PDB file of C-alpha atoms in Angstrom:
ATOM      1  CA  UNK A   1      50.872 -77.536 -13.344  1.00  0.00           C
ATOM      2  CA  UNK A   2      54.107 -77.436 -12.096  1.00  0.00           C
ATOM      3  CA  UNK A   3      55.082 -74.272 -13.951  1.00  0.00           C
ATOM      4  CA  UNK A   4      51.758 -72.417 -12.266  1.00  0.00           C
ATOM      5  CA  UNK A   5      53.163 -73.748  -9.258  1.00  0.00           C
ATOM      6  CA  UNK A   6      56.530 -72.128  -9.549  1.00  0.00           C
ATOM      7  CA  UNK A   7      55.208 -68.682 -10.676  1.00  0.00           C
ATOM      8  CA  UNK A   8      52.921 -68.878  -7.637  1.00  0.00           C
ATOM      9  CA  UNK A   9      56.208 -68.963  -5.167  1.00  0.00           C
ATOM     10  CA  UNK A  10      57.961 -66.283  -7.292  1.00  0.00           C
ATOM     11  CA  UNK A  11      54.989 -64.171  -6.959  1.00  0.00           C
ATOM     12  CA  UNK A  12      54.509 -65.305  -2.922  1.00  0.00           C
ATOM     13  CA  UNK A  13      58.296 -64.166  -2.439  1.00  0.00           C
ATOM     14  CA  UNK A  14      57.890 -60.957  -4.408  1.00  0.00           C
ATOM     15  CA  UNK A  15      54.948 -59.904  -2.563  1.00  0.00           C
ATOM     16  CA  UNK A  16      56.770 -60.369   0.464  1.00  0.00           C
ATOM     17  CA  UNK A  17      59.811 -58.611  -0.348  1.00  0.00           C
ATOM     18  CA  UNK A  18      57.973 -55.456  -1.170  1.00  0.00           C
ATOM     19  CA  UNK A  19      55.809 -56.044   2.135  1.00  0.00           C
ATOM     20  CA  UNK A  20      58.605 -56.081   3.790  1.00  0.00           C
ATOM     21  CA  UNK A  21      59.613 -52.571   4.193  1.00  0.00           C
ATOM     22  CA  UNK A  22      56.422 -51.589   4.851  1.00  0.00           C
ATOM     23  CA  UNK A  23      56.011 -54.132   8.301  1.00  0.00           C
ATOM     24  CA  UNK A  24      58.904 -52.576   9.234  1.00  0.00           C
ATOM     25  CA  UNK A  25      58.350 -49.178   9.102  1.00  0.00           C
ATOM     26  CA  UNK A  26      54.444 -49.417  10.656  1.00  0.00           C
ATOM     27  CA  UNK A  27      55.350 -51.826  13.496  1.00  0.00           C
ATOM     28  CA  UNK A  28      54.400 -50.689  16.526  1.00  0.00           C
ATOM     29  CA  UNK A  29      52.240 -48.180  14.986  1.00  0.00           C
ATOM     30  CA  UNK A  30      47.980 -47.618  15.196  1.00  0.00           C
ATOM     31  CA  UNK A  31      45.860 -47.910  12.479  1.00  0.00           C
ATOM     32  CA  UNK A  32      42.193 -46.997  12.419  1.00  0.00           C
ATOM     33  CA  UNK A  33      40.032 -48.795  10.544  1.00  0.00           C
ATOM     34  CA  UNK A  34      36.304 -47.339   9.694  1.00  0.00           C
ATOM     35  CA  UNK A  35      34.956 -50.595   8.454  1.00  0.00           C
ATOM     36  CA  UNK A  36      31.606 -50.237   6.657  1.00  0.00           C
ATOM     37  CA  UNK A  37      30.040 -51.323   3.094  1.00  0.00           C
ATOM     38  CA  UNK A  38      29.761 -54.312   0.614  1.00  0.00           C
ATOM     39  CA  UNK A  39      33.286 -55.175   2.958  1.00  0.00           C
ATOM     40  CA  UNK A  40      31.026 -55.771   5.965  1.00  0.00           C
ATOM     41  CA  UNK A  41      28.213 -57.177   4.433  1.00  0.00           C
ATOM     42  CA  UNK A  42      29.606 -60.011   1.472  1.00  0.00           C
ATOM     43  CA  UNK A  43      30.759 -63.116   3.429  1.00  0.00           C
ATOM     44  CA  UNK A  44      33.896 -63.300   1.286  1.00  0.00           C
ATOM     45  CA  UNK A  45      34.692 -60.184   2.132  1.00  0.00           C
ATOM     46  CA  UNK A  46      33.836 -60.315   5.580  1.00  0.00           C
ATOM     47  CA  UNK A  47      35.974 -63.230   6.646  1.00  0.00           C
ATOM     48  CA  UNK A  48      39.017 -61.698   4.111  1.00  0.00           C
ATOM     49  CA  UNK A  49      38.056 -58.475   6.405  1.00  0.00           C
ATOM     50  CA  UNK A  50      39.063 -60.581   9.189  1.00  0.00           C
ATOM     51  CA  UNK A  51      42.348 -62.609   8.090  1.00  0.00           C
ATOM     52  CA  UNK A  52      43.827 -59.156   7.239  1.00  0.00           C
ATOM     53  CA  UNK A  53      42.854 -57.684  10.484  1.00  0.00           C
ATOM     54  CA  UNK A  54      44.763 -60.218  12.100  1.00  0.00           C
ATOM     55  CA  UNK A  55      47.295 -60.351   9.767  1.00  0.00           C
ATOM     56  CA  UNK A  56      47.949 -56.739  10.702  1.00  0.00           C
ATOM     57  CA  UNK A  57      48.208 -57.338  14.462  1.00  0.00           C
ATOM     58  CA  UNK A  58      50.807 -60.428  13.728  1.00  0.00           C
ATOM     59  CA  UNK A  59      53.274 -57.959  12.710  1.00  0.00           C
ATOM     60  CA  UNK A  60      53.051 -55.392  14.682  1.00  0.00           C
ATOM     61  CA  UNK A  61      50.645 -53.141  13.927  1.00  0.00           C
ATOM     62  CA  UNK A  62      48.260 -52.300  16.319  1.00  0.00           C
ATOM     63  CA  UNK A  63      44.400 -51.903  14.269  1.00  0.00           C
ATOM     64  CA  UNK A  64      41.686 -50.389  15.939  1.00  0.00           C
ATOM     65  CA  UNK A  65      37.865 -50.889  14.296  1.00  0.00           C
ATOM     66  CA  UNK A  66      35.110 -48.439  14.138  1.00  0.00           C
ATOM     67  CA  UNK A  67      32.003 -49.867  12.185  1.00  0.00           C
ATOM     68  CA  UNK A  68      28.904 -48.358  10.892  1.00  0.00           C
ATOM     69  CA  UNK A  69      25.973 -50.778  10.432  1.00  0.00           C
ATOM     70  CA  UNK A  70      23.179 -48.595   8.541  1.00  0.00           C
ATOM     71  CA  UNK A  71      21.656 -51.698   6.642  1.00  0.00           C
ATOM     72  CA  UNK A  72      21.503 -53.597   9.612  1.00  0.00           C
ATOM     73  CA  UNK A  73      19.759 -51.001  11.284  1.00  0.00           C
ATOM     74  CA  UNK A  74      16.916 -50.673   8.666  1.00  0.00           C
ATOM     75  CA  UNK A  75      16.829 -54.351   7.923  1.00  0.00           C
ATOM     76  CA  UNK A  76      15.766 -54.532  11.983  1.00  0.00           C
ATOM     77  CA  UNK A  77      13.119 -51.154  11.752  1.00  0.00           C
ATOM     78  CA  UNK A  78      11.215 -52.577   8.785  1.00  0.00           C
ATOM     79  CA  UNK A  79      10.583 -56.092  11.537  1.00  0.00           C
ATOM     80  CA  UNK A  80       9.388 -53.814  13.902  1.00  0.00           C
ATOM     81  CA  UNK A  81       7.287 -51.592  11.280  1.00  0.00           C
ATOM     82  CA  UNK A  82       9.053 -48.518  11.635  1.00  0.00           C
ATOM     83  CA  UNK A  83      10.268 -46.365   8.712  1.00  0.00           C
ATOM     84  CA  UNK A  84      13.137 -45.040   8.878  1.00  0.00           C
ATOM     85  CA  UNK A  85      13.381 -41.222   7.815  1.00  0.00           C
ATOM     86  CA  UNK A  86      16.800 -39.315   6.836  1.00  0.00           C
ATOM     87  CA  UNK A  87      17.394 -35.660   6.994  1.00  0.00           C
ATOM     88  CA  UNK A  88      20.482 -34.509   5.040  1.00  0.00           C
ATOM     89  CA  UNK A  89      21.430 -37.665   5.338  1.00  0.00           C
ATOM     90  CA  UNK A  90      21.552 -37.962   8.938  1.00  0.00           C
ATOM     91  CA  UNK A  91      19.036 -40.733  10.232  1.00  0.00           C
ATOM     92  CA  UNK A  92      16.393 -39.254  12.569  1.00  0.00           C
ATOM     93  CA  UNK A  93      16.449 -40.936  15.746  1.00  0.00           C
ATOM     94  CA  UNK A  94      13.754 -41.035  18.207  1.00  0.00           C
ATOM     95  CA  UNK A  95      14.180 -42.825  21.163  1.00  0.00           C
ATOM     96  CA  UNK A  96      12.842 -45.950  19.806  1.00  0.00           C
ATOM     97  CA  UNK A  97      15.014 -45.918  16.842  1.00  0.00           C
ATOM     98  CA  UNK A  98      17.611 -44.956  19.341  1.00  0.00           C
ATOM     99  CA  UNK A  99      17.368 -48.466  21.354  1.00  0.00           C
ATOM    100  CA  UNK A 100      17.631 -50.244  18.086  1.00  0.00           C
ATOM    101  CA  UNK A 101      20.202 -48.700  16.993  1.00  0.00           C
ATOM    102  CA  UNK A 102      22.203 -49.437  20.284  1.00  0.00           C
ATOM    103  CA  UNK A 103      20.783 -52.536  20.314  1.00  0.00           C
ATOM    104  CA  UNK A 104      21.712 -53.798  16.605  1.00  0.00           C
ATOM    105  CA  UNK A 105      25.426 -51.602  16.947  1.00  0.00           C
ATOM    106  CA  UNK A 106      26.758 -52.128  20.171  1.00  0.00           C
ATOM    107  CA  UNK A 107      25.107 -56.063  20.176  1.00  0.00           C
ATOM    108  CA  UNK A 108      24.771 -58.049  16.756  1.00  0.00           C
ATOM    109  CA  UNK A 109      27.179 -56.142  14.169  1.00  0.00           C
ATOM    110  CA  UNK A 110      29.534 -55.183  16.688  1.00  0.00           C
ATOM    111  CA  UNK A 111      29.539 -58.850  18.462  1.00  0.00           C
ATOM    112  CA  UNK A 112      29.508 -60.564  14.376  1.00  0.00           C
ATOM    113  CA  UNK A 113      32.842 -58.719  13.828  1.00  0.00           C
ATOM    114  CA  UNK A 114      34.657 -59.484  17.358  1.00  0.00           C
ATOM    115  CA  UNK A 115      33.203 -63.154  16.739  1.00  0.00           C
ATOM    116  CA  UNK A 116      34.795 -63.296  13.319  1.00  0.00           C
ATOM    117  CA  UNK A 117      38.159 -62.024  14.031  1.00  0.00           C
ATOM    118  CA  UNK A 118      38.269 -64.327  17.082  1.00  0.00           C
ATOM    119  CA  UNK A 119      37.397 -67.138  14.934  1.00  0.00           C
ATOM    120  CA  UNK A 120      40.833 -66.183  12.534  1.00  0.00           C
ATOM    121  CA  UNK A 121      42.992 -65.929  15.779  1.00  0.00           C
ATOM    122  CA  UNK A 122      42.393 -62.095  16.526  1.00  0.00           C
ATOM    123  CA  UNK A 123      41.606 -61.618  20.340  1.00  0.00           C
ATOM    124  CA  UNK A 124      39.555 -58.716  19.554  1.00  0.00           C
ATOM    125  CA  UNK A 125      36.859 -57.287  22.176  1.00  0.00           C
ATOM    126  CA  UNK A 126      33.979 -54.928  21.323  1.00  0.00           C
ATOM    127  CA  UNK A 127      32.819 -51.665  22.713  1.00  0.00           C
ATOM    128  CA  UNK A 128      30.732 -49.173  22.778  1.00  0.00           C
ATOM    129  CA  UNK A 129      31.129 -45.467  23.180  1.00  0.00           C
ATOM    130  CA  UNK A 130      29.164 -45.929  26.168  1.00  0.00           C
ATOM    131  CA  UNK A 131      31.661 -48.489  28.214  1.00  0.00           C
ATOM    132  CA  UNK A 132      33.409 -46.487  30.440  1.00  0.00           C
ATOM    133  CA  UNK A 133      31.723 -43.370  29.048  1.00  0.00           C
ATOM    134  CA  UNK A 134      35.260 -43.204  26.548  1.00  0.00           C
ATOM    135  CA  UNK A 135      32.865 -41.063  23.852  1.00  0.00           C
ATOM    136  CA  UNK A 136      31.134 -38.000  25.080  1.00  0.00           C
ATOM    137  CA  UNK A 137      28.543 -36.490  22.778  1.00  0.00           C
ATOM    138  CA  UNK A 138      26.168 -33.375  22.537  1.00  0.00           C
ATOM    139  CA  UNK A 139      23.510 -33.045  20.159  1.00  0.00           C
ATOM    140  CA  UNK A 140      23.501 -32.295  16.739  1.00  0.00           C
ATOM    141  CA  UNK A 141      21.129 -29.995  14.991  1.00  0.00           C
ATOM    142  CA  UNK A 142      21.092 -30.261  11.067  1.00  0.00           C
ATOM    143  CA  UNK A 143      20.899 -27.718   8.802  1.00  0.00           C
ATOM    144  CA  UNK A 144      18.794 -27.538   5.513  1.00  0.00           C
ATOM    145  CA  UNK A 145      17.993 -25.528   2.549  1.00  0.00           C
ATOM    146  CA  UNK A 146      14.550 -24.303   4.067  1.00  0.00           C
ATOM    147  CA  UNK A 147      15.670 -24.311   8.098  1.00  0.00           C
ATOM    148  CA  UNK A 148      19.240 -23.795  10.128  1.00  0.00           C
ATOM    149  CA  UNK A 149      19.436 -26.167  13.708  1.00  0.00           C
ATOM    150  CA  UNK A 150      16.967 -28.897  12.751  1.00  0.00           C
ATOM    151  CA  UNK A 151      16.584 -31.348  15.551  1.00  0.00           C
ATOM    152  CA  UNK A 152      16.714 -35.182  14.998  1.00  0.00           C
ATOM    153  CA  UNK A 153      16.456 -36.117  17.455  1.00  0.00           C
ATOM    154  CA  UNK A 154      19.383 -38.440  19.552  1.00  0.00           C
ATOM    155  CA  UNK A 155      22.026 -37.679  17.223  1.00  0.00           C
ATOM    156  CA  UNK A 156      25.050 -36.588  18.105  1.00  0.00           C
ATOM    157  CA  UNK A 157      28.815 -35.815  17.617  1.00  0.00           C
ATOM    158  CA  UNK A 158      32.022 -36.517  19.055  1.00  0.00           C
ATOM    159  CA  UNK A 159      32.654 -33.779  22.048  1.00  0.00           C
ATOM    160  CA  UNK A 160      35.410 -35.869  23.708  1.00  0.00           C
ATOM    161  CA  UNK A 161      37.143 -39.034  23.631  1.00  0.00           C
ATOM    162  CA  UNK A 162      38.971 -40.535  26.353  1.00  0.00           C
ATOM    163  CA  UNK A 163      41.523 -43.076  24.892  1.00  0.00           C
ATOM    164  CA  UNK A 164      42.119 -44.742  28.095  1.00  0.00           C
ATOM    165  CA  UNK A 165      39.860 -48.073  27.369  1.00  0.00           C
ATOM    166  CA  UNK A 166      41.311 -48.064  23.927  1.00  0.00           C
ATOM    167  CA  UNK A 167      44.849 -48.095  24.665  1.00  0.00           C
ATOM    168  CA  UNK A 168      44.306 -50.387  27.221  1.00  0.00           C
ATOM    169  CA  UNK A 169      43.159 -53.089  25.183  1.00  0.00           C
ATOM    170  CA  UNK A 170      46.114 -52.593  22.519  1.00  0.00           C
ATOM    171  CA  UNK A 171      48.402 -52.867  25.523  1.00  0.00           C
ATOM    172  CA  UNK A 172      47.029 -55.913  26.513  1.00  0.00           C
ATOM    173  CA  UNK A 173      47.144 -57.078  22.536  1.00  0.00           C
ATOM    174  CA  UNK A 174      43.696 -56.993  22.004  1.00  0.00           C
ATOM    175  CA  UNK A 175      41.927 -55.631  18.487  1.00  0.00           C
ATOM    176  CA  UNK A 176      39.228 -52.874  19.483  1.00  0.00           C
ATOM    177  CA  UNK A 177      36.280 -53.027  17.858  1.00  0.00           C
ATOM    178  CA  UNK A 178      34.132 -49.669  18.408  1.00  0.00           C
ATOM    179  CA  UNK A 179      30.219 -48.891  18.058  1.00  0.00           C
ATOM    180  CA  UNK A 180      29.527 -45.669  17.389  1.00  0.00           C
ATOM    181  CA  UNK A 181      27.435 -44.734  20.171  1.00  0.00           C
ATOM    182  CA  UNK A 182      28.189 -41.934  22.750  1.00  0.00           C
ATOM    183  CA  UNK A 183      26.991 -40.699  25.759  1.00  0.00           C
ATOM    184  CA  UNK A 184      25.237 -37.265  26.482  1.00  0.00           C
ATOM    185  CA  UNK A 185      25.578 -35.475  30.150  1.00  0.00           C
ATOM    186  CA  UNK A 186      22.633 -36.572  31.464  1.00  0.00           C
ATOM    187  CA  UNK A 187      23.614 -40.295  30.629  1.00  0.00           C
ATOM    188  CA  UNK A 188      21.205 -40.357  27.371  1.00  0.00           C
ATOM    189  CA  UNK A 189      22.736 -42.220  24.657  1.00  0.00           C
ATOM    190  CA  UNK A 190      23.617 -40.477  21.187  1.00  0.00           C
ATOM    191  CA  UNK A 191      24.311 -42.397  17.399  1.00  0.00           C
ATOM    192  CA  UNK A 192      27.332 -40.809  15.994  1.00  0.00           C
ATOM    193  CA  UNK A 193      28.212 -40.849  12.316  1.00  0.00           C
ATOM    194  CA  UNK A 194      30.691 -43.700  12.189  1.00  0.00           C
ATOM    195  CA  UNK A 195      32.958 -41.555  10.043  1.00  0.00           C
ATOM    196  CA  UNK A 196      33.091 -39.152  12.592  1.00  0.00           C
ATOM    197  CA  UNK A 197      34.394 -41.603  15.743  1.00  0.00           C
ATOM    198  CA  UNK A 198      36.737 -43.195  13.320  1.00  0.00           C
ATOM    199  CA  UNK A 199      38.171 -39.881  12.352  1.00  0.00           C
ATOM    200  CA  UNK A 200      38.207 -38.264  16.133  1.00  0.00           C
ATOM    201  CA  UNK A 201      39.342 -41.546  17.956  1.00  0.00           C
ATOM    202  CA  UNK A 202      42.115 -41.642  15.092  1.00  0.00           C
ATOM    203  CA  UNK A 203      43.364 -38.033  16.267  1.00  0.00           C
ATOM    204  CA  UNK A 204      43.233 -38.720  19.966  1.00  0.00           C
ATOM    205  CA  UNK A 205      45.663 -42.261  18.928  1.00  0.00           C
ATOM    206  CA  UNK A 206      47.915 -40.215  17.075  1.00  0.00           C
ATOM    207  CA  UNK A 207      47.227 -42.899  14.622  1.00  0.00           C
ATOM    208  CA  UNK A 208      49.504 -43.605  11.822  1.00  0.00           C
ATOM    209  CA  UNK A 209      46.842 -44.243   9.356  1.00  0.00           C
ATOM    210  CA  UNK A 210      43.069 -43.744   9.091  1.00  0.00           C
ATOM    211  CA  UNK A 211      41.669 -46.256   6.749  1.00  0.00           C
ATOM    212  CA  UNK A 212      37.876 -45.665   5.750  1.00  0.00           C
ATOM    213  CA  UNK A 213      36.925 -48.720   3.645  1.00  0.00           C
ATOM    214  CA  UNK A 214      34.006 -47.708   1.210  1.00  0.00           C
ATOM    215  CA  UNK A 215      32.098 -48.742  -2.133  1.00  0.00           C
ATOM    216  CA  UNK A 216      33.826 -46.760  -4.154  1.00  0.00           C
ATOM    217  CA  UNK A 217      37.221 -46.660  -5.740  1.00  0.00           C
ATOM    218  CA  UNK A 218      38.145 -43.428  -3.969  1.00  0.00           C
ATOM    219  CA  UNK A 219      38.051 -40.003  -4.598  1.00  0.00           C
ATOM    220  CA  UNK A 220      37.356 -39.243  -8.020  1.00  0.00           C
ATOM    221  CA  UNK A 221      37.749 -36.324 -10.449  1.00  0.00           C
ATOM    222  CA  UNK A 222      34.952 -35.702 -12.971  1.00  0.00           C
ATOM    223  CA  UNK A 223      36.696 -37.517 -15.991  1.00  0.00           C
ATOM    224  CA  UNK A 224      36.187 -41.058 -13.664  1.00  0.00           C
ATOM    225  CA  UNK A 225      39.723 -40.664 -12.633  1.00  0.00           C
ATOM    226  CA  UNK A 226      41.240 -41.395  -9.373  1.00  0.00           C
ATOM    227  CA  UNK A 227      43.514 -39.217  -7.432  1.00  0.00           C
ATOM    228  CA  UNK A 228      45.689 -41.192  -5.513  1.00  0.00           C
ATOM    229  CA  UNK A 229      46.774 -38.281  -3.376  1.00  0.00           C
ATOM    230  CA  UNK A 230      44.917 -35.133  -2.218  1.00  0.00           C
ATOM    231  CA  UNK A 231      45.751 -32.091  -0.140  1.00  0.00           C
ATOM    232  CA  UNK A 232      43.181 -30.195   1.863  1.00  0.00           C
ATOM    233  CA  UNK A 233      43.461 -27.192  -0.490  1.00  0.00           C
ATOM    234  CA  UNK A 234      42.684 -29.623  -3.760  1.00  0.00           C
ATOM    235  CA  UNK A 235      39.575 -31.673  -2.082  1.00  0.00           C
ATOM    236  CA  UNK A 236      38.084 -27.527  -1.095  1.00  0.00           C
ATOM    237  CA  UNK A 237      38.506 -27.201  -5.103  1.00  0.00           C
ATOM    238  CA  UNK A 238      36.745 -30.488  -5.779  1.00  0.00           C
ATOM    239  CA  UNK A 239      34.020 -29.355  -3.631  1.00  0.00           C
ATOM    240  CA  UNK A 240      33.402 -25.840  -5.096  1.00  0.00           C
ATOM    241  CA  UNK A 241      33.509 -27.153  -8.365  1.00  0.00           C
ATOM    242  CA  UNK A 242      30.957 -29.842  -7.452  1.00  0.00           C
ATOM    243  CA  UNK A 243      32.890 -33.039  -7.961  1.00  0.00           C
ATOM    244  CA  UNK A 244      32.492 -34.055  -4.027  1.00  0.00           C
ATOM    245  CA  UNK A 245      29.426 -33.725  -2.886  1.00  0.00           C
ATOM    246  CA  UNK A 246      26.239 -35.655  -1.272  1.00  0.00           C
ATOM    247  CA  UNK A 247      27.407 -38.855   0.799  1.00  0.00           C
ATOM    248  CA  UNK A 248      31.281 -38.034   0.295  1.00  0.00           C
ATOM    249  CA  UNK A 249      31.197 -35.037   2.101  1.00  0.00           C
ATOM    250  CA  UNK A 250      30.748 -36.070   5.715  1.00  0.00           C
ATOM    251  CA  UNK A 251      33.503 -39.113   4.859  1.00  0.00           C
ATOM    252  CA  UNK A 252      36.246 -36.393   3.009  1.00  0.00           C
ATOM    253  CA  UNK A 253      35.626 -33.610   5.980  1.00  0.00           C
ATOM    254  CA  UNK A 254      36.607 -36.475   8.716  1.00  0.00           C
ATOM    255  CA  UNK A 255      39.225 -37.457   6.265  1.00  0.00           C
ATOM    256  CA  UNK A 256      40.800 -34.134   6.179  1.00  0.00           C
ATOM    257  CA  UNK A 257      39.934 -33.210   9.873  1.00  0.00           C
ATOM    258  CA  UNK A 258      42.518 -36.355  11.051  1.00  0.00           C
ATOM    259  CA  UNK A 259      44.927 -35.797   8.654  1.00  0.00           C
ATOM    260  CA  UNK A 260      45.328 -31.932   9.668  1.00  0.00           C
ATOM    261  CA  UNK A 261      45.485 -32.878  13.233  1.00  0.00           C
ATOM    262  CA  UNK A 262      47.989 -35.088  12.966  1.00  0.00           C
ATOM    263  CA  UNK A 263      47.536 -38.571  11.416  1.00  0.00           C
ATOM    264  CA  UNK A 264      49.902 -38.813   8.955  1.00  0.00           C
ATOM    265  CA  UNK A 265      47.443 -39.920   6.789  1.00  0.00           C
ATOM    266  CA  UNK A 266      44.249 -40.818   5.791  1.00  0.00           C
ATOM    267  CA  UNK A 267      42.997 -43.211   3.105  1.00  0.00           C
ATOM    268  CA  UNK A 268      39.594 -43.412   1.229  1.00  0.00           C
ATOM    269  CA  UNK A 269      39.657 -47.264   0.060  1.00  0.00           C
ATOM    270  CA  UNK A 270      37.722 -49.956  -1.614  1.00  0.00           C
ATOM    271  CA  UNK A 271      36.292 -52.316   0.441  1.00  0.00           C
ATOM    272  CA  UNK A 272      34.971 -54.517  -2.342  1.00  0.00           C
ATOM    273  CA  UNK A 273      38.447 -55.433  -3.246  1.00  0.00           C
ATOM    274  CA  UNK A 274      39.227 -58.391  -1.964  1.00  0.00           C
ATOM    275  CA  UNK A 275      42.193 -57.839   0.643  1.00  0.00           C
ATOM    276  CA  UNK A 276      41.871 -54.191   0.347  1.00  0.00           C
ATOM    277  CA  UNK A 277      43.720 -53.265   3.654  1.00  0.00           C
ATOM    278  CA  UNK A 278      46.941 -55.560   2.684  1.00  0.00           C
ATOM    279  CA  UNK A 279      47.430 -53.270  -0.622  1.00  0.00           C
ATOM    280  CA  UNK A 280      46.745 -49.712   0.740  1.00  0.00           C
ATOM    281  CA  UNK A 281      49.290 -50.607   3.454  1.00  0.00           C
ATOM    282  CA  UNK A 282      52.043 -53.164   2.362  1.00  0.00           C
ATOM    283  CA  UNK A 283      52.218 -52.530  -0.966  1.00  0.00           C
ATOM    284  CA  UNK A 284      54.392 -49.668  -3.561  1.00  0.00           C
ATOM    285  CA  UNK A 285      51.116 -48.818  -5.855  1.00  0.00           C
ATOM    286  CA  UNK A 286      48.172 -48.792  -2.630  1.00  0.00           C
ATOM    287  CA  UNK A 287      44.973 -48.577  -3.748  1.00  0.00           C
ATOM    288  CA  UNK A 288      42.717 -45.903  -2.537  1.00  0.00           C
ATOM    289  CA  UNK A 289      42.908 -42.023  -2.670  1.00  0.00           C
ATOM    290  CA  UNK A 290      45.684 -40.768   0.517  1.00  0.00           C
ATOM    291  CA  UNK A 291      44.383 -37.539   1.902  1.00  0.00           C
ATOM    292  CA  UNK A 292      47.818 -35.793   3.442  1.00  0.00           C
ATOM    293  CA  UNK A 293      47.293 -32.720   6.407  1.00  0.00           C
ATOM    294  CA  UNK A 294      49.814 -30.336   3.815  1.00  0.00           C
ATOM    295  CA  UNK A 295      51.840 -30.907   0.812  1.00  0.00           C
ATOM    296  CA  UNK A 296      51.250 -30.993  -2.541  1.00  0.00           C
ATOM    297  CA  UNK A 297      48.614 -32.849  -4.960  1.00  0.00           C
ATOM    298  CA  UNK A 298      49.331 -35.593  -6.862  1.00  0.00           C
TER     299      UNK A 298
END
């Protein structure tokens, strides 16, 4: 016992040392964190979500949350007998769907995940796209095989983002937590593909890292391998050639959207790993697929 002891402190101290560098050179810095999947709905994983979160902010790193909440949402329109219906993905929202989806965002997920990183000494505080009218939104029409500009009713994407409310609260050393709901020019709200916000509000931070916790492993080529680090020019090829494709595609084009305008990078993570966020950022190896603006493929 005492021997399993003693290689537990050598392996505490090592993991520190090579954290180390890492604290140092992100201090300071913002990190966006699209938090979504088995990560936000497994309580282990959930409350690990939330000691690294606060971890983060300890030393010095500033993270800002953007969740989705799809299963949620459809666990609360089957108790209210409604059936939820997808276009290209894209949920169609009607303005009944629309209040519960505002209602189960911007009140029970986004108000679990400001309780729970409260509760591991975060002083985070949740918001919606609609306080302070920080995420503007117009419509957006879908298009299909058989018709272009299909309209789904309230759904939306990012038109503008005014970081003022965001910043505020990292000044203040808060933890944002984000729902991603806009607002349309006549005051109607809008549900935004949480990819999307987390990619956009990322850009308008001039974020260090965008962090987009999935259940996958990360970006994959079509021998099961992963590819720890992808240009915009490679992930185009891995789209032609059909590797990308379905659900991935709205995740990669944010992804690469952020990292070309000017987050240093972007990773595509697994969120079922427990303390996923701790190895993509403080250690050598990471763990995810890194999506650089330019460069070359790795």
């Amino acid at each position: 016992m005492e021997s399993e002891n003693m290689i537990s402190a050598a392996d505490k101290a090592r993991i520190l040392a090579e954290a180390l560098p890492y604290i140092r050179r992100f201090s300071g810095s913002v990190v966006v964190i699209k938090y979504g999947g088995n990560a936000m709905t497994e309580p282990a994983l959930k409350e690990g979500f939330a000691r690294d979160v606060v971890l983060l902010k300890l030393v010095g790193i500033h993270p800002v949350i953007v969740h989705g909440g799809g299963p949620q949402i459809n666990a609360m329109l089957e108790k209210v007998g409604k059936k939820g219906e997808f276009v290209q993905g894209m949920r169609v929202t009607d303005k009944e769907t629309m209040d519960i989806v505002e209602m189960v965002l911007g009140g029970h997920v986004n108000k679990e995940i400001v309780s729970m990183i409260n509760t591991y000494g975060g002083h985070a505080v949740g918001v919606s796209g609609r306080d302070d009218h920080f995420i503007k939104a117009k419509k957006l029409l879908v298009d299909t095989p058989e018709q272009n500009g299909v309209d789904i009713g309230q759904v939306g994407t990012v038109e503008s983002i005014d970081t003022g409310l965001v910043k505020g609260l990292i000044e203040r050393g808060c933890i944002p937590v984000v729902a991603p709901v806009g607002i349309g020019e006549k005051g109607e709200a809008f549900n935004i593909n949480a990819d999307l916000v987390a990619g956009k509000l990322a850009e308008e931070l001039n974020a260090e890292k965008l962090l987009m916790m999935t259940n996958i492993a990360g970006v994959m080529n079509k021998t099961g391998n992963l590819l720890t680090k992808l240009t915009p020019k490679r992930i185009d090829e891995l789209i032609t050639d059909g590797t990308l494709y379905g659900g991935m595609l709205p995740k990669i084009a944010s992804a690469v959207e952020a990292a070309v305008n000017g987050v240093k990078a972007t990773h595509i993570i697994d969120g079922r790993v427990p303390n996923a966020l701790l190895l993509e950022i403080f250690t050598d190896a990471g763990i995810g697929s890194m999506i650089l603006g330019s460069g070359e493929d790795a």
